[in-house]
Amino acid sequence: MTTPRPDQPDRGTAARPAPRLIIDLGAIRRNYATLQSLAPTAHVGAVVKANGYGLAAAEVVPTLADAGCRCFYVAHTSEAREVREALGERPADIFVFNGFWPSELDELRTLSLFPVINDLGQLEALRQQAPDLPFALHFDTGMSRLGLDADETDALIADPTRLDGLHLRQIMSHLACADAPDHPLNARQQQRFDRIRRAFPAIPASLSNSAGTVLGPDYHYDVLRPGLALFGGMPPVGQPSPFEPVVSIEAPILQIRTLRAGDTVGYGASLTVDGPRRVATVAAGYADGLLRAFGNGGFGRIGEARVPILGRVSMDLICVDIDAVRAPLKPGDPVSFLGADIEDMAQSAATIPYEFLVRLGIRFDRDYRP
Ligand SMILES: *Cc1c(COP(=O)(O)O)cnc(C)c1O
């Protein structure tokens, strides 16, 4: 029997040296409850497009349904199919943002999915081909992306008989600047949506995504459509986040070395150290969704200590500066990424958490914690 050196792992018992994606389903439930407490008179729906923001619809959808969610939104009908399967017997409406496409009619009917209609042509197609199919109407109040434009909105308000005999379940619009509370477009969109709602007073109305929810009660209406806040993103600008982190990556250290002044780190030798530096090479990279742009700016954590990423992120590996860590370290010890740092990490890479959440990759061992 050999005794492992203190700086080496016992390779007989050390954990598999692979990164793990840890998803805290309990935190998703608590974030759902937090949104509900922010908007007590509205129903909190959930946007679970892109496979539940990369976290797996099969896991997050039942979690949200069990927390009380009865209204789910996705972009594509194929995503809606996954949501319906994940729901099993749990009752919920599922809305498909990307419009009514008659070629999908059989699937919409079979799985009881509701298209979100984005123009009057789609409304006419629905009237002719599926007048019994419940649907939502999306009004464009200032984003110029999806939804009835201002002229179509006026035409429909002037002639609401176009909706006679149809099953309009929800009206909605989407805020362009909700993450900038002082942006004047927020109030303008809210006023435009108010006018639309007055034309359809009996129909449940939905305006706000995660950031819109925090703008206050004028923005709540009947149904909220948060995505990111459920999954731990979105601190209100300049305030501590009321939402709990949900996603973290834990990856083992593979090697530890001490660099000397003048040594370079990683591809392109983009970083040269100016003195002795302890560096750990960690088993996670951009193939696992840790963006290449996190290189030379992002950081991980060992315990509470921040360990800055040194040099470029490789496909499978990241180097971190472990000078700040007092505790002895050895290969196999975990380094964590994301968690409560996802907004800081996004800023370090000049992006938003949405972008890396949906790209977390398939290589992980996924650890869903109840
Ligand atoms: C993605 C999306 C949402 C959710 O946005 P978050 O910022 O993640 O809360 C809501 N509504 C629409 C139309 C969307 O496309």
XYZ file of C-alpha atoms and ligand atoms in Angstrom:
385
model
C 0.000 0.000 0.000
C 1.301 3.420 -0.886
C 0.418 6.434 1.168
C -0.541 9.435 -1.001
C 1.728 12.442 -0.627
C -0.083 15.247 1.173
C -0.224 17.332 -2.041
C -1.495 14.417 -4.139
C -4.975 12.930 -4.136
C -5.530 9.350 -3.174
C -6.354 8.227 -6.699
C -8.125 5.170 -5.384
C -10.807 7.218 -3.653
C -10.707 10.661 -5.303
C -13.898 11.689 -7.093
C -14.105 11.318 -10.872
C -12.098 14.272 -12.230
C -14.964 15.751 -14.234
C -16.868 19.010 -13.899
C -20.327 18.935 -12.351
C -23.196 21.244 -13.042
C -25.105 21.770 -9.810
C -28.691 22.962 -10.111
C -30.537 23.878 -6.947
C -34.200 23.091 -7.601
C -35.101 24.267 -4.091
C -33.730 27.704 -4.977
C -35.941 27.751 -8.105
C -38.955 27.066 -5.869
C -37.925 29.843 -3.479
C -37.351 32.289 -6.350
C -40.841 31.456 -7.602
C -42.224 32.269 -4.142
C -40.210 35.516 -4.035
C -41.707 36.630 -7.365
C -45.157 35.751 -6.048
C -44.544 37.898 -2.962
C -43.377 40.809 -5.160
C -46.628 40.607 -7.168
C -49.250 39.109 -4.854
C -52.222 39.850 -7.133
C -50.745 38.293 -10.277
C -50.147 34.689 -11.277
C -46.467 33.927 -11.677
C -45.986 32.104 -14.979
C -42.611 30.810 -16.140
C -40.640 31.188 -19.341
C -38.777 27.924 -19.933
C -37.571 28.346 -23.527
C -34.181 26.981 -24.602
C -34.624 23.869 -22.479
C -35.429 25.813 -19.333
C -32.595 28.330 -19.840
C -30.212 25.424 -20.331
C -31.060 23.778 -17.013
C -33.268 20.990 -18.489
C -36.972 21.515 -18.916
C -37.567 17.968 -17.669
C -36.283 19.050 -14.240
C -37.311 22.683 -13.895
C -40.847 22.374 -15.293
C -42.144 19.866 -12.695
C -40.367 21.879 -9.990
C -42.163 25.062 -11.051
C -45.507 23.314 -11.508
C -45.227 21.900 -7.999
C -44.459 25.429 -6.756
C -47.796 26.556 -8.210
C -47.015 27.606 -11.788
C -49.888 26.973 -14.199
C -48.689 28.973 -17.178
C -45.547 28.151 -19.170
C -44.045 29.916 -22.173
C -41.582 28.688 -24.799
C -40.389 29.916 -28.193
C -40.939 26.791 -30.312
C -43.599 24.105 -30.534
C -40.866 21.447 -30.170
C -39.975 22.997 -26.800
C -43.623 23.019 -25.812
C -43.758 19.271 -26.454
C -40.967 18.774 -23.912
C -42.785 20.950 -21.400
C -45.993 18.965 -21.842
C -44.088 15.702 -21.349
C -42.328 17.090 -18.282
C -45.649 18.163 -16.782
C -47.136 14.681 -16.986
C -50.563 14.875 -15.375
C -50.013 18.321 -13.864
C -52.421 20.851 -15.376
C -50.954 23.956 -17.063
C -51.349 26.189 -20.087
C -48.375 26.221 -22.459
C -47.970 29.177 -24.823
C -45.691 29.170 -27.887
C -44.277 32.644 -28.565
C -43.252 32.168 -32.196
C -46.700 32.352 -33.737
C -49.351 30.178 -35.369
C -47.989 27.935 -38.128
C -50.740 25.761 -39.613
C -48.226 22.961 -40.310
C -48.013 22.496 -36.536
C -51.739 22.339 -35.976
C -51.917 18.591 -35.290
C -49.223 18.821 -32.655
C -50.773 21.898 -31.056
C -54.091 20.090 -30.771
C -52.734 16.746 -29.615
C -50.657 18.276 -26.828
C -53.055 21.114 -26.057
C -50.542 23.891 -26.804
C -51.598 27.476 -27.368
C -49.976 29.585 -30.083
C -49.153 33.221 -29.446
C -50.455 35.076 -32.495
C -48.227 37.853 -33.747
C -50.135 39.411 -36.660
C -53.605 39.628 -38.127
C -52.703 37.191 -40.918
C -52.022 34.518 -38.301
C -55.303 35.397 -36.619
C -57.152 34.890 -39.914
C -55.375 31.550 -40.492
C -56.433 30.445 -37.032
C -60.034 31.505 -37.669
C -60.134 29.454 -40.851
C -58.256 26.372 -39.718
C -58.667 26.062 -35.974
C -61.298 28.414 -34.550
C -61.614 26.135 -31.505
C -57.897 26.403 -30.563
C -57.172 28.668 -27.585
C -54.448 31.240 -28.242
C -52.794 34.423 -26.983
C -52.302 37.722 -28.782
C -48.966 39.507 -28.620
C -49.017 43.292 -29.141
C -45.802 45.100 -30.031
C -45.743 48.173 -27.785
C -42.212 49.297 -28.582
C -39.778 46.507 -29.226
C -40.322 46.029 -32.975
C -39.721 42.327 -32.664
C -42.872 40.194 -32.426
C -46.515 41.080 -32.101
C -49.245 43.120 -33.781
C -47.770 46.464 -34.797
C -49.439 49.781 -33.946
C -51.637 49.820 -37.088
C -52.805 46.245 -36.620
C -53.457 46.945 -32.953
C -55.629 49.946 -33.838
C -57.452 47.916 -36.489
C -58.252 45.149 -34.025
C -59.376 47.571 -31.319
C -61.611 49.306 -33.889
C -63.102 45.993 -35.025
C -63.012 43.468 -32.179
C -65.550 41.275 -34.047
C -62.486 39.724 -35.692
C -62.219 37.794 -32.428
C -65.860 36.645 -32.326
C -66.190 32.936 -31.695
C -62.446 32.549 -31.023
C -60.841 31.548 -27.734
C -58.502 34.379 -26.772
C -56.842 33.223 -23.523
C -54.292 35.952 -22.911
C -53.017 39.267 -24.235
C -49.366 40.112 -23.854
C -46.589 42.507 -24.704
C -42.862 42.532 -23.936
C -40.715 45.278 -22.406
C -37.576 46.328 -24.256
C -35.779 48.127 -21.396
C -37.101 46.653 -18.146
C -33.549 46.158 -16.867
C -33.058 49.960 -17.041
C -35.756 51.173 -14.623
C -35.363 54.846 -15.586
C -35.655 54.288 -19.313
C -38.627 56.296 -20.612
C -39.695 53.471 -22.924
C -40.876 51.449 -19.899
C -43.662 53.874 -19.010
C -44.533 54.413 -22.676
C -44.930 50.671 -23.243
C -46.940 50.322 -20.043
C -49.325 53.089 -21.152
C -49.750 51.546 -24.590
C -50.452 48.179 -23.005
C -52.970 49.776 -20.633
C -54.934 51.064 -23.606
C -54.938 47.589 -25.200
C -56.058 46.020 -21.965
C -58.981 48.467 -21.707
C -60.115 47.197 -25.121
C -60.092 43.575 -23.859
C -60.972 43.966 -20.189
C -62.053 40.359 -19.630
C -58.865 38.764 -20.962
C -55.891 38.007 -18.657
C -53.032 40.364 -19.483
C -49.267 39.801 -19.254
C -46.516 42.384 -19.688
C -43.555 41.737 -17.437
C -40.525 39.511 -17.638
C -38.257 39.200 -14.591
C -36.981 42.775 -14.668
C -40.462 44.142 -15.393
C -41.761 42.511 -12.218
C -39.380 44.621 -10.154
C -40.608 47.855 -11.828
C -43.664 47.805 -9.578
C -47.386 47.015 -9.431
C -48.298 49.036 -12.561
C -46.351 46.473 -14.523
C -47.813 43.317 -12.978
C -51.244 42.878 -14.616
C -52.608 39.313 -14.351
C -49.756 37.020 -15.342
C -45.990 37.484 -15.013
C -43.543 35.950 -17.457
C -40.214 35.660 -15.601
C -37.405 33.462 -16.818
C -34.001 34.584 -15.577
C -35.060 35.540 -12.038
C -36.366 32.011 -11.455
C -32.945 30.688 -12.421
C -30.957 33.019 -10.194
C -30.096 35.954 -12.436
C -31.203 39.553 -12.492
C -30.302 41.584 -9.441
C -32.218 44.879 -9.666
C -29.824 47.597 -10.787
C -27.712 48.778 -7.841
C -29.487 46.624 -5.243
C -28.790 43.243 -3.683
C -30.693 40.523 -5.516
C -33.820 39.143 -3.850
C -33.261 35.962 -5.878
C -31.126 33.001 -4.882
C -28.388 31.597 -7.102
C -29.443 28.366 -8.787
C -26.603 27.273 -11.046
C -23.003 26.556 -10.208
C -20.213 24.590 -11.785
C -17.838 22.583 -9.648
C -14.722 21.350 -11.363
C -11.725 19.528 -9.877
C -8.172 20.768 -9.906
C -6.045 18.504 -12.121
C -2.602 19.991 -11.442
C -0.965 22.666 -9.337
C 2.264 24.447 -10.244
C 4.277 27.468 -9.206
C 5.186 29.867 -11.994
C 8.272 32.058 -12.114
C 8.508 35.638 -13.335
C 8.247 35.675 -17.128
C 6.267 32.419 -17.442
C 3.182 32.618 -19.646
C -0.171 30.894 -19.220
C -2.323 29.182 -21.826
C -2.945 29.570 -25.542
C -1.529 32.633 -27.184
C 0.640 33.265 -24.087
C -1.826 36.063 -23.399
C -0.711 36.407 -19.778
C 2.838 36.726 -18.458
C 3.351 36.594 -14.700
C 5.615 39.165 -13.095
C 6.626 37.068 -10.125
C 6.052 33.714 -8.452
C 2.441 32.670 -8.767
C 0.616 29.492 -7.732
C -1.640 28.262 -10.476
C -4.187 25.458 -10.519
C -5.329 23.842 -13.757
C -9.027 23.021 -13.526
C -11.030 20.457 -15.531
C -13.632 22.704 -17.175
C -13.570 24.853 -20.284
C -15.623 26.384 -23.017
C -16.914 22.953 -24.061
C -18.673 23.020 -20.696
C -20.106 26.471 -21.255
C -17.460 28.514 -19.452
C -17.061 31.140 -22.136
C -13.694 31.763 -23.720
C -14.401 35.423 -23.000
C -14.105 34.698 -19.237
C -10.342 34.421 -19.791
C -8.250 37.138 -18.115
C -11.209 38.698 -16.234
C -13.540 36.030 -14.889
C -12.976 34.135 -11.682
C -13.890 31.028 -9.755
C -14.029 30.395 -6.037
C -12.363 28.043 -3.629
C -14.446 28.342 -0.504
C -15.060 32.073 -0.234
C -11.778 33.073 -1.900
C -11.888 34.449 -5.427
C -9.486 32.696 -7.777
C -8.996 34.786 -10.943
C -8.898 33.012 -14.298
C -5.413 33.356 -15.803
C -4.905 33.427 -19.555
C -7.370 32.080 -22.070
C -10.029 29.500 -21.363
C -9.304 26.281 -23.304
C -11.855 23.770 -24.514
C -11.444 21.521 -21.475
C -9.255 23.482 -19.070
C -9.008 26.713 -17.140
C -6.046 28.013 -15.132
C -6.753 29.945 -11.952
C -4.524 31.961 -9.656
C -4.622 30.299 -6.227
C -2.273 32.685 -4.405
C -5.211 33.993 -2.362
C -6.098 30.563 -0.984
C -4.628 29.900 2.447
C -5.825 26.309 2.885
C -3.612 23.566 1.436
C -4.842 22.423 -1.984
C -4.338 19.249 -3.964
C -5.517 17.792 -7.258
C -9.114 16.679 -6.971
C -10.126 19.659 -4.813
C -13.067 21.538 -6.332
C -13.172 25.030 -7.795
C -16.622 26.519 -8.250
C -17.874 28.968 -10.864
C -21.047 31.020 -11.413
C -23.358 30.710 -8.376
C -23.879 34.163 -6.873
C -21.239 35.514 -9.265
C -23.155 35.048 -12.521
C -23.790 38.750 -13.087
C -20.125 39.631 -12.372
C -19.005 36.835 -14.668
C -21.299 38.110 -17.406
C -19.819 41.582 -17.055
C -16.280 40.214 -17.224
C -17.163 38.699 -20.603
C -19.213 41.691 -21.850
C -22.331 39.538 -22.041
C -25.451 38.669 -20.041
C -26.100 35.566 -17.920
C -28.769 34.404 -20.377
C -26.107 33.716 -22.964
C -23.985 31.350 -20.945
C -26.853 29.679 -19.085
C -28.344 28.446 -22.356
C -24.919 27.181 -23.442
C -23.981 25.190 -20.373
C -23.286 22.212 -22.570
C -23.882 18.510 -22.509
C -20.647 17.217 -21.062
C -21.434 17.795 -17.430
C -22.402 15.330 -14.805
C -25.565 17.125 -13.728
C -26.452 17.203 -10.079
C -30.035 18.324 -9.426
C -30.493 19.105 -5.757
C -34.017 18.973 -4.342
C -37.578 35.375 -22.780
C -38.859 36.099 -22.591
C -39.347 36.373 -21.296
C -38.557 36.094 -20.047
O -37.559 37.074 -19.863
P -36.601 37.123 -18.575
O -35.824 38.365 -18.763
O -35.749 35.902 -18.640
O -37.443 37.145 -17.366
C -40.612 36.933 -21.185
N -41.345 37.229 -22.281
C -40.883 37.018 -23.532
C -41.738 37.389 -24.706
C -39.632 36.463 -23.742
O -39.165 36.259 -24.983
